[in-house]
PDB file of C-alpha atoms and ligand atoms in Angstrom:
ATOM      1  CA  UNK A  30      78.232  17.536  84.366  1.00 97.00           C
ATOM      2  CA  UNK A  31      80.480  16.547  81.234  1.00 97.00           C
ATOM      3  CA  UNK A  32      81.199  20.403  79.465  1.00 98.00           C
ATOM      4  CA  UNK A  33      82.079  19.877  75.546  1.00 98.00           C
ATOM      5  CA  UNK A  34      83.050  23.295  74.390  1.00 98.00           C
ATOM      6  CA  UNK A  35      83.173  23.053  70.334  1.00 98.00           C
ATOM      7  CA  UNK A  36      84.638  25.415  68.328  1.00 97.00           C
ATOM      8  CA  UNK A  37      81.721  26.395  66.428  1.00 98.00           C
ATOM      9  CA  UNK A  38      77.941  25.537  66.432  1.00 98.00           C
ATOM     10  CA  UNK A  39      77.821  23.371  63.476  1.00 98.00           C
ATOM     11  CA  UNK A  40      80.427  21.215  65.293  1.00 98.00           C
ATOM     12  CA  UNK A  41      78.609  21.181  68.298  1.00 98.00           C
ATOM     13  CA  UNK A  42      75.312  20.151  66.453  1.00 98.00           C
ATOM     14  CA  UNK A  43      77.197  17.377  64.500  1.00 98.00           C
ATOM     15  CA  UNK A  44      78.206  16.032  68.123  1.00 98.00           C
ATOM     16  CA  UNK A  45      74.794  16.192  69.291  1.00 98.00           C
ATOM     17  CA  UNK A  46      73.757  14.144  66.064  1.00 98.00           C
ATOM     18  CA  UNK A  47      76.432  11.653  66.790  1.00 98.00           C
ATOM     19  CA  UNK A  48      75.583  10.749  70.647  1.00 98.00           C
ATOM     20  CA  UNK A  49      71.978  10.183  69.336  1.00 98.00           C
ATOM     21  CA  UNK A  50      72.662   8.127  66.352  1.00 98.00           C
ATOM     22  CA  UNK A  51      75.319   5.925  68.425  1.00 98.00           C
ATOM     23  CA  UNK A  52      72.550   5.379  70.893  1.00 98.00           C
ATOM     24  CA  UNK A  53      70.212   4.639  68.154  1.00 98.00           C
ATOM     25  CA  UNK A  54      72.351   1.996  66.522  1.00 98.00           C
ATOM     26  CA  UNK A  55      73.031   0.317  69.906  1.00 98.00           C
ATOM     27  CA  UNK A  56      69.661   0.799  70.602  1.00 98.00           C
ATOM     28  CA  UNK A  57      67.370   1.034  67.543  1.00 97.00           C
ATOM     29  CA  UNK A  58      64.085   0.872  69.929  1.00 97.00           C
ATOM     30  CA  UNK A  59      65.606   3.683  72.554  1.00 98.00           C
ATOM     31  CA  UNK A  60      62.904   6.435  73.739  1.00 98.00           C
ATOM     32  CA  UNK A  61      64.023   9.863  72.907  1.00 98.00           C
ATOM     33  CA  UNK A  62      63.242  13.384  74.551  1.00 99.00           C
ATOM     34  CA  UNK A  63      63.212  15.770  71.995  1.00 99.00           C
ATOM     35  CA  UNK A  64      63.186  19.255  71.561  1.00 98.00           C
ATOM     36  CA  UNK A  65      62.489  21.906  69.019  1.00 98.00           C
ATOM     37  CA  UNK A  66      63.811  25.628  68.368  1.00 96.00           C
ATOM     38  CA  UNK A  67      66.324  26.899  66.381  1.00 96.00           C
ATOM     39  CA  UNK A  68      68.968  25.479  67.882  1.00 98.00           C
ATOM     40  CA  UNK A  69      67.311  22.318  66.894  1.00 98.00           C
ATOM     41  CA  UNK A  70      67.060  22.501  63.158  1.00 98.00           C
ATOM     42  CA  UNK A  71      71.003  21.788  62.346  1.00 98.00           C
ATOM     43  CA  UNK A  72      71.360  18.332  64.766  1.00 98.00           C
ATOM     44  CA  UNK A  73      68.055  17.483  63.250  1.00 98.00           C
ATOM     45  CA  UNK A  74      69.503  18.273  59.932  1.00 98.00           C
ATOM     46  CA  UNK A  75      72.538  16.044  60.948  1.00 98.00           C
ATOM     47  CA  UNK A  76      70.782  13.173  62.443  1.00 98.00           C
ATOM     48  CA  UNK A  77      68.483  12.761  58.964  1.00 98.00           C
ATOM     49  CA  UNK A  78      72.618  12.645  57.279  1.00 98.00           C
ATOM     50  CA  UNK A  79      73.637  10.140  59.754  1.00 98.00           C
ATOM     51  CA  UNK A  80      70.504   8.422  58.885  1.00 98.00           C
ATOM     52  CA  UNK A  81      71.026   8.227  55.435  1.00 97.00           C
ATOM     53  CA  UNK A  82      75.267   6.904  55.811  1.00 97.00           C
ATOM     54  CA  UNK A  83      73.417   4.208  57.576  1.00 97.00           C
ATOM     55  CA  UNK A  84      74.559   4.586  61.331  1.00 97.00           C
ATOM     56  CA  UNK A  85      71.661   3.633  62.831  1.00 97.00           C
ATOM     57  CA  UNK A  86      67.971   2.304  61.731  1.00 95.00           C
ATOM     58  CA  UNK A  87      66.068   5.769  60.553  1.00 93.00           C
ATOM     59  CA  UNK A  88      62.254   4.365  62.060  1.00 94.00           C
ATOM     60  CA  UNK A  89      62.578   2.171  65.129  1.00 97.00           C
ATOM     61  CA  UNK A  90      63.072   4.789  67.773  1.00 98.00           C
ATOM     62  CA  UNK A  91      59.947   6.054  70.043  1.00 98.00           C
ATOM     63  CA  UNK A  92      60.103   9.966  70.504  1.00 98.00           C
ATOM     64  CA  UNK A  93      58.323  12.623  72.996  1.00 99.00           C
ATOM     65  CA  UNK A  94      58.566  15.987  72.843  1.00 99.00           C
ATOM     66  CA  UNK A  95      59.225  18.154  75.755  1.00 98.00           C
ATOM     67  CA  UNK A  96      56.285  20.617  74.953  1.00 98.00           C
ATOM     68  CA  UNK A  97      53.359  22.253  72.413  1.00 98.00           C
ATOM     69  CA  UNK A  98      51.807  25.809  72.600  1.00 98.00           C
ATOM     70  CA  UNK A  99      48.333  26.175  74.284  1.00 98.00           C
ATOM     71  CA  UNK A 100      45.944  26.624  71.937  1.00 97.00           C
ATOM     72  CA  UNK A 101      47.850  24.882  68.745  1.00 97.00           C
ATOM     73  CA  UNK A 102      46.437  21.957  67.125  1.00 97.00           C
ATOM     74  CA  UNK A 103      48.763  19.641  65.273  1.00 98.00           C
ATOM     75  CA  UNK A 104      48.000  21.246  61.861  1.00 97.00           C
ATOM     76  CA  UNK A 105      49.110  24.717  62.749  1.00 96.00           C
ATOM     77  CA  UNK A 106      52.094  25.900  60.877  1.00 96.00           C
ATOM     78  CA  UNK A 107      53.841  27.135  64.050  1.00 96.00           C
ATOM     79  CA  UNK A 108      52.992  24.180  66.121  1.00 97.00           C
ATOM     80  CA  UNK A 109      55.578  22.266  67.064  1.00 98.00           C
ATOM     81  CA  UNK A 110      53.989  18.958  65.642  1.00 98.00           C
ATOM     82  CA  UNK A 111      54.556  20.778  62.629  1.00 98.00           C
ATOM     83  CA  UNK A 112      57.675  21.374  63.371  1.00 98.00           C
ATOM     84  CA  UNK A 113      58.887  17.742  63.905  1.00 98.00           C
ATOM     85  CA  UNK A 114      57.270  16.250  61.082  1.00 98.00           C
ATOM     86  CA  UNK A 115      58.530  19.060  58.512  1.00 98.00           C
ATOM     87  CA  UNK A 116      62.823  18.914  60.374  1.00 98.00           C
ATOM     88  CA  UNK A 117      62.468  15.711  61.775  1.00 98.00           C
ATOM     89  CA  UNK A 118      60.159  12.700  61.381  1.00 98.00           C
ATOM     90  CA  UNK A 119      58.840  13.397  57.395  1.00 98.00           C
ATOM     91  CA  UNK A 120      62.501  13.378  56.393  1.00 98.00           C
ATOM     92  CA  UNK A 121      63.283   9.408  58.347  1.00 98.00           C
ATOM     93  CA  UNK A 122      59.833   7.867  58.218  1.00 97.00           C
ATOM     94  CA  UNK A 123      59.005   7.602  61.496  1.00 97.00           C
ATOM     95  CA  UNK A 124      55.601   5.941  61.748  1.00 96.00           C
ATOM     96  CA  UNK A 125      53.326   8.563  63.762  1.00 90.00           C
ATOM     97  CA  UNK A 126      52.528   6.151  66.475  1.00 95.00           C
ATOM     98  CA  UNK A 127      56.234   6.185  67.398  1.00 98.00           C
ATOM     99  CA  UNK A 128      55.905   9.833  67.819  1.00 98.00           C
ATOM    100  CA  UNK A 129      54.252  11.637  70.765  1.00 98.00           C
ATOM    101  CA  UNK A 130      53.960  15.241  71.569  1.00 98.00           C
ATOM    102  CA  UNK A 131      51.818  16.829  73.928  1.00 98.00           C
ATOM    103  CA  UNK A 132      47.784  18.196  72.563  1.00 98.00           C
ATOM    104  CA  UNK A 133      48.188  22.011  72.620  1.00 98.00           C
ATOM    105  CA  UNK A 134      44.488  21.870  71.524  1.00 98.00           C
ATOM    106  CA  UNK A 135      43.477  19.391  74.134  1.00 98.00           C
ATOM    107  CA  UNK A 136      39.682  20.398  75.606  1.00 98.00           C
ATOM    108  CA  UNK A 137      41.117  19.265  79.031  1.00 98.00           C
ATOM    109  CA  UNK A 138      45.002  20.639  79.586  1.00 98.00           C
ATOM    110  CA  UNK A 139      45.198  19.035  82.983  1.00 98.00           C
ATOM    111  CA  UNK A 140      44.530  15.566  81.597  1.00 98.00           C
ATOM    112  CA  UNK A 141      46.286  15.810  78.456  1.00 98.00           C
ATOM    113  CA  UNK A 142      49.350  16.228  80.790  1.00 98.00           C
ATOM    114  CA  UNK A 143      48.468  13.276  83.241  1.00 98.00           C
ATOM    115  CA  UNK A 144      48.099  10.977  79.852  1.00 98.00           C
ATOM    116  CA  UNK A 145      51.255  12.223  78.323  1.00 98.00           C
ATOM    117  CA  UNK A 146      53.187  11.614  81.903  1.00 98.00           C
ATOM    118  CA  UNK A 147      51.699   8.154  81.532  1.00 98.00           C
ATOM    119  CA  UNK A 148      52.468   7.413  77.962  1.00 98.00           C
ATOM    120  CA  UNK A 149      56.016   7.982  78.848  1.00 98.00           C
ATOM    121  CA  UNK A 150      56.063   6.019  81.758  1.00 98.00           C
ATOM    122  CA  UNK A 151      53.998   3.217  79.681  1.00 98.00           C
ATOM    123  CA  UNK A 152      57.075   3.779  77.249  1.00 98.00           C
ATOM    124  CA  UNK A 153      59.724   2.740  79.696  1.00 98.00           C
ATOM    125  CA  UNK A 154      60.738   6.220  80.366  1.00 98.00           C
ATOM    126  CA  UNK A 155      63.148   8.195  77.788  1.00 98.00           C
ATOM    127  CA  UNK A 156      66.291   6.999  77.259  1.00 98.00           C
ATOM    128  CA  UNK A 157      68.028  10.803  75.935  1.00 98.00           C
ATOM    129  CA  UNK A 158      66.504  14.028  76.448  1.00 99.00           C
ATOM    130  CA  UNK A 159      67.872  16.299  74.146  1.00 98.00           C
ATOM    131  CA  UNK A 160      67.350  20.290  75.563  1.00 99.00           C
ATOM    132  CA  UNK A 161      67.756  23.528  74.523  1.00 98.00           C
ATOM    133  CA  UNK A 162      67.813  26.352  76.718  1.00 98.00           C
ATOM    134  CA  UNK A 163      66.295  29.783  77.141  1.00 97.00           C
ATOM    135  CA  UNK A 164      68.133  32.834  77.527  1.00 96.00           C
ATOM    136  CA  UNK A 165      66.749  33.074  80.848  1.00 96.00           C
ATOM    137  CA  UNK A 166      68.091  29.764  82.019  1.00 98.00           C
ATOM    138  CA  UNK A 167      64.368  27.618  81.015  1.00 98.00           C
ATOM    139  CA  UNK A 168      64.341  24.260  79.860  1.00 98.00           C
ATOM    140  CA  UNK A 169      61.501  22.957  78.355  1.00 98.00           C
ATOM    141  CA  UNK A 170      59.068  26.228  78.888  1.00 98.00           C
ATOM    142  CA  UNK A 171      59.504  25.394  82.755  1.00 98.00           C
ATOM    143  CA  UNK A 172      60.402  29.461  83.511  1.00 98.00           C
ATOM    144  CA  UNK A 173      62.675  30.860  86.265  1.00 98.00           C
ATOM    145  CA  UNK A 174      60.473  29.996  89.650  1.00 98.00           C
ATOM    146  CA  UNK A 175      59.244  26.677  87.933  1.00 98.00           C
ATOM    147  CA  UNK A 176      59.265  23.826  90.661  1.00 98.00           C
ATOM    148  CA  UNK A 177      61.952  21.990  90.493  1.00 98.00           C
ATOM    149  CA  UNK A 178      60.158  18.153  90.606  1.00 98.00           C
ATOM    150  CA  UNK A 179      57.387  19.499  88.576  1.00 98.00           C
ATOM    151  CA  UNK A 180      55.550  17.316  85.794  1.00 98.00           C
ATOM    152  CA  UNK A 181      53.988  18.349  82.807  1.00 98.00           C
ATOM    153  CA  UNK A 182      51.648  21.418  82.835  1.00 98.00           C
ATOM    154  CA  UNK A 183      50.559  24.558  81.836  1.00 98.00           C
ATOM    155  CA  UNK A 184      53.023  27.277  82.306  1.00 98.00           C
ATOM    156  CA  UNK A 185      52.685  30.923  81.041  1.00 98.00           C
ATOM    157  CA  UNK A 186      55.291  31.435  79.221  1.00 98.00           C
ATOM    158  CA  UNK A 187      57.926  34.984  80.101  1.00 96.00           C
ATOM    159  CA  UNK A 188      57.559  37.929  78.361  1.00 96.00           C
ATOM    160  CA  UNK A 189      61.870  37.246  76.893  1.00 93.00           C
ATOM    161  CA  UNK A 190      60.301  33.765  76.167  1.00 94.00           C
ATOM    162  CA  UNK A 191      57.462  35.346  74.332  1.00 96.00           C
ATOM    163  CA  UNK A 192      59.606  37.643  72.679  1.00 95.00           C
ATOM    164  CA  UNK A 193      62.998  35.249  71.537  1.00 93.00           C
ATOM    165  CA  UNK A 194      59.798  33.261  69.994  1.00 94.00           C
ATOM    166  CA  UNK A 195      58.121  35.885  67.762  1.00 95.00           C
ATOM    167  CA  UNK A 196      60.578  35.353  64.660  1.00 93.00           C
ATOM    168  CA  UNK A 197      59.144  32.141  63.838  1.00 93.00           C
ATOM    169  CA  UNK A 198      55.581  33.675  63.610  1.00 94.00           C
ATOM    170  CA  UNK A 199      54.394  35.750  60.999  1.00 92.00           C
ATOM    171  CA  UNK A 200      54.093  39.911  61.539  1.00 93.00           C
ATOM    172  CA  UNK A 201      51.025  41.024  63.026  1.00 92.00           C
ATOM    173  CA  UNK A 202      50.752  36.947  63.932  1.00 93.00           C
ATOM    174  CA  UNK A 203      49.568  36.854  67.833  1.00 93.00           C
ATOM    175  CA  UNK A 204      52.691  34.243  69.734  1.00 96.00           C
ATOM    176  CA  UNK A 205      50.828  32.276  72.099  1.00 97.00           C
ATOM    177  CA  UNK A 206      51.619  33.046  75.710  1.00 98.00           C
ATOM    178  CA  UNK A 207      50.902  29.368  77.349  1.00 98.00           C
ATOM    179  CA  UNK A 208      52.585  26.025  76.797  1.00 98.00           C
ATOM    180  CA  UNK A 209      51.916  22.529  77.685  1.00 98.00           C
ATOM    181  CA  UNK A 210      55.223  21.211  79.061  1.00 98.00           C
ATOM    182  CA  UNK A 211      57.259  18.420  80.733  1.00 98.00           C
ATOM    183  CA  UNK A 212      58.031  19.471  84.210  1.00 98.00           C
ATOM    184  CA  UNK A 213      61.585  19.796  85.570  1.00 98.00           C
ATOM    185  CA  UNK A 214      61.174  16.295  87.226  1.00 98.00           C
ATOM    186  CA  UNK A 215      59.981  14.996  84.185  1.00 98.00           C
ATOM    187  CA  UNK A 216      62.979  15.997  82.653  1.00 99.00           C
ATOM    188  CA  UNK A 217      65.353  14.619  85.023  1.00 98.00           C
ATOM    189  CA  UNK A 218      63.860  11.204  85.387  1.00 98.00           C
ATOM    190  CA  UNK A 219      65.603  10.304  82.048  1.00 98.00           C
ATOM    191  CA  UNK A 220      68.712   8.150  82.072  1.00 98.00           C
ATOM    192  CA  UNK A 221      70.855  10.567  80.063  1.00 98.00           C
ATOM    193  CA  UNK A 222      70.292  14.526  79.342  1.00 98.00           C
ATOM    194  CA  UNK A 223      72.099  16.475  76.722  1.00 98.00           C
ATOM    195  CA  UNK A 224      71.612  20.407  76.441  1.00 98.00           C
ATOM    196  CA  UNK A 225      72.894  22.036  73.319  1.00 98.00           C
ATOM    197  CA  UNK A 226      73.281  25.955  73.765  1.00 99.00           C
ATOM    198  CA  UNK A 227      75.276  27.868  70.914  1.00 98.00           C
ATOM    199  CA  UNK A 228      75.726  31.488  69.852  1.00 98.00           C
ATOM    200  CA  UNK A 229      76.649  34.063  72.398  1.00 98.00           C
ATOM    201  CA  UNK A 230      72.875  34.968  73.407  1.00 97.00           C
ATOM    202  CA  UNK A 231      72.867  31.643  75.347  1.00 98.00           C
ATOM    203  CA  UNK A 232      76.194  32.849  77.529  1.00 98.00           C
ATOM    204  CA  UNK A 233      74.630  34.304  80.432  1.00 98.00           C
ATOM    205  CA  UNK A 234      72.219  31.549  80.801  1.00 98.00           C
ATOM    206  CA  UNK A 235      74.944  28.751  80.545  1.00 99.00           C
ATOM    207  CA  UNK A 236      77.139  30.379  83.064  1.00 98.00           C
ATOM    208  CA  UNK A 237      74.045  30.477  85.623  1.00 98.00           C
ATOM    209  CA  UNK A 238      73.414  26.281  84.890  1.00 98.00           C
ATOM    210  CA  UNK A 239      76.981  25.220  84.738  1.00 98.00           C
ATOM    211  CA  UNK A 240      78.552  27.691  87.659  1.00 98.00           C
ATOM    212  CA  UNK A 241      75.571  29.281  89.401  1.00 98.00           C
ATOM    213  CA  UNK A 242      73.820  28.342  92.545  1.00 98.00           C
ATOM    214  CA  UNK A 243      71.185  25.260  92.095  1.00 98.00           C
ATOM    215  CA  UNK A 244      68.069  27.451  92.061  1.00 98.00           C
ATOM    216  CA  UNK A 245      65.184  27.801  90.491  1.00 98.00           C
ATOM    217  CA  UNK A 246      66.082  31.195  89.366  1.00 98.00           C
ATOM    218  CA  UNK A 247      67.922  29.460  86.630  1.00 98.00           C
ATOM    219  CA  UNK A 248      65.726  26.437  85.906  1.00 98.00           C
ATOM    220  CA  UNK A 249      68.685  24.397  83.709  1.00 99.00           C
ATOM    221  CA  UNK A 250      71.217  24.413  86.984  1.00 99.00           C
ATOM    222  CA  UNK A 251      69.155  21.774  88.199  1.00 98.00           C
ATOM    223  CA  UNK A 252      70.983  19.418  85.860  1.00 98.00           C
ATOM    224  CA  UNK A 253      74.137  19.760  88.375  1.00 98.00           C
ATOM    225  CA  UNK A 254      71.800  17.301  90.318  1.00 98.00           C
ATOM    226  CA  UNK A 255      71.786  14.916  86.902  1.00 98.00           C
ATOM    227  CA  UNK A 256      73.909  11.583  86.922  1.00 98.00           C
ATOM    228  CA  UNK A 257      74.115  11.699  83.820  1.00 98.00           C
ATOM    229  CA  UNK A 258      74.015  15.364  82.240  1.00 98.00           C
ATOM    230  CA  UNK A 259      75.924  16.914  79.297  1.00 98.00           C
ATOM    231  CA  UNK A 260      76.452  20.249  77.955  1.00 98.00           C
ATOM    232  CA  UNK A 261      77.462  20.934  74.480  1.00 98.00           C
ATOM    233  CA  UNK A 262      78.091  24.171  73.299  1.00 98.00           C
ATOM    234  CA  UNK A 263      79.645  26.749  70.858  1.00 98.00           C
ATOM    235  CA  UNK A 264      82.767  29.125  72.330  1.00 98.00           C
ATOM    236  CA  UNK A 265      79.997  31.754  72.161  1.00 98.00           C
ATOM    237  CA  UNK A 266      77.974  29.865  74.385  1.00 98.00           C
ATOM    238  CA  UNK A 267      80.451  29.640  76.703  1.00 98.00           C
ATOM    239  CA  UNK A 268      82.312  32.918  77.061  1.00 98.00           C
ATOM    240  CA  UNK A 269      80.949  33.756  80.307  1.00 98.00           C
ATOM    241  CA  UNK A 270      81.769  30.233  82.135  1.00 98.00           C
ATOM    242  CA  UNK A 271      84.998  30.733  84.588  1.00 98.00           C
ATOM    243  CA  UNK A 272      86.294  27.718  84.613  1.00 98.00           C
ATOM    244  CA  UNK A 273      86.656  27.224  79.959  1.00 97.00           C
ATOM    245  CA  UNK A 274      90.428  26.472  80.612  1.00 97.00           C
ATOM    246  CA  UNK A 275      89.433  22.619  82.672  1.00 97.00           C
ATOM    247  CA  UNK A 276      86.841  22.279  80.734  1.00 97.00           C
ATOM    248  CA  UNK A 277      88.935  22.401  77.325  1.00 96.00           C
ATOM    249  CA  UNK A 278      91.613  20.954  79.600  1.00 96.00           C
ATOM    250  CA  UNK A 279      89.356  17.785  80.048  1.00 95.00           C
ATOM    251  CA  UNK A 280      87.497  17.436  76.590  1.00 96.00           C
ATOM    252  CA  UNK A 281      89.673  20.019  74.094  1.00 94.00           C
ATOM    253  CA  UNK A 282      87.572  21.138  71.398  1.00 94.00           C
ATOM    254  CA  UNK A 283      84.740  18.837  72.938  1.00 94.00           C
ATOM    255  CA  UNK A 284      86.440  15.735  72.079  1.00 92.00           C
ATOM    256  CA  UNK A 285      87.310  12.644  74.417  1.00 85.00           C
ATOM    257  CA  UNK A 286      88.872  13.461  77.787  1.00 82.00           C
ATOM    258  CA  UNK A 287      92.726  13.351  78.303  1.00 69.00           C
ATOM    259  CA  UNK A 288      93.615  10.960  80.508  1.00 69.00           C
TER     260      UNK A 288
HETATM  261  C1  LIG B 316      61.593  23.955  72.764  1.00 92.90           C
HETATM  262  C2  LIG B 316      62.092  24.135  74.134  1.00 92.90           C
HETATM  263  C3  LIG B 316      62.798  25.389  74.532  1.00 92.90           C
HETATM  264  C4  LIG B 316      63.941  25.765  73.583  1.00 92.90           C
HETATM  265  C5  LIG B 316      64.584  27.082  74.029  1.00 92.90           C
HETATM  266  C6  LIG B 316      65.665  27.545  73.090  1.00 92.90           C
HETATM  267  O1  LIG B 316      61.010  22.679  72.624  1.00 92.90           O
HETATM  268  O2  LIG B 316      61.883  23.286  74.912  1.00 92.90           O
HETATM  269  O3  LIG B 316      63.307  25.235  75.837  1.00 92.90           O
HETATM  270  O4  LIG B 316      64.893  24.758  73.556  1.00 92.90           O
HETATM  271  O5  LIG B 316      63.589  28.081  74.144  1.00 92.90           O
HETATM  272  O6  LIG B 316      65.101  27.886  71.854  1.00 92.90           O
HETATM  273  P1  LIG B 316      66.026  28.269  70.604  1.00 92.90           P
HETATM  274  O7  LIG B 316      66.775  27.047  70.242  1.00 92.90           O
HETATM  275  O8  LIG B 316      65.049  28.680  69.535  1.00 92.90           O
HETATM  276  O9  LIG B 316      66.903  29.375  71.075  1.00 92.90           O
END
């Protein structure tokens, strides 16, 4: 796993933004994995400035998004089809076609997963999955004991998940408690994976993927098994790792590795 260790989270959001828009204008037609959350917001933020400098083509790119909330329809303010369109795909112009997330409101769950698993596939597969992680070590919502080569499903989400996700919903507002997700091995069949954890809420959890035991205990550590897996991060992020001094050895201040 490459380890970029930035000094502060806007930095390690711009680098985010950066990967994706270089892919984008080598690629303008790549698939993209995205993700949503607060982490989120600032690369999104960047990648809609890169976007407008020009890097890379704003509306080519196909996107799908690891997961919705059961029960959600598109329209819902705290969806997160909402969410993209309003931090994401409103501000470039991507045509909706291009964009796919998972029905929250689907009358049939089970299906709804089985088409989105084949929409990707029909896609090509995803190019770059962008992740977040949970400070309980989930990606996607696929929580601690999540199968490892899962695909997308139902999971109920934790009660910290439930909990981390109640300031983006109104008081007295009920927080949904199931989400439609990619699975684990959804996740790693794409090409390229890069997890962006900042502030120091996301320490413990990026100790357990980067130095803990693979395990589904810690659902993210299963990108040690990814060919092609980055971390960026915050210092905050990373206080608890052991090993910061390589690391910053390697990539100082996340930048290109000394050779
Ligand atoms: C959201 C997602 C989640 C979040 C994670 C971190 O699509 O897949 O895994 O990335 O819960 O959320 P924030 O960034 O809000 O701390």
């Amino acid at each position: 796993m490459k380890i970029l260790i930035h000094p502060d989270a806007a930095r390690a959001a711009g680098a985010v933004a950066d990967r994706i828009a270089d892919l984008l204008a080598a690629r303008p037609g790549a698939v993209l994995g995205l993700a949503t959350g607060g982490t989120m917001e600032p690369v999104y933020a960047a990648l809609i400035d890169r976007a407008g400098q020009g890097r890379f083509p704003a509306a080519r790119f196909t996107s799908f998004n690891l997961d919705e909330y059961v029960g959600l329809g598109p329209d819902h303010p705290q969806s997160y089809h909402v969410y993209m369109r309003r931090h994401l795909f409103g501000p470039l112009g991507l045509p909706p076609g291009q964009a796919h997330l998972p029905r929250g409101d689907a009358p049939d769950l089970e299906a709804e997963a089985a088409r989105y698993e084949a929409a990707i596939a029909a896609a090509g597969g995803i190019d770059l999955q962008l992740l977040g992680i949970g400070a309980n070590g989930h990606i996607g919502f696929n929580e601690p004991s999540s199968s490892l080569v899962s695909r997308t499903r139902v999971k109920t989400l934790a009660r910290k998940t439930v909990e981390d996700n109640r300031r983006f919903f109104g008081p007295g507002e009920p927080v949904p408690r199931h989400a439609l997700t990619m699975g684990i091995g959804t996740v790693m069949d794409a090409a390229e994976v890069v997890l962006l954890a900042t502030g120091a809420a996301k320490a413990q959890a990026v100790a357990a993927m980067v130095e803990g035991p693979l395990s589904a205990s810690c659902p993210a550590s299963i990108l040690q098994m990814h060919a092609k897996a980055t971390l960026v991060c915050d210092r905050a992020a990373a206080a608890a790792l052991r090993m910061t001094e390589y690391y910053e050895t390697v990539h100082p201040e996340g930048g290109a590795p000394q050779l």
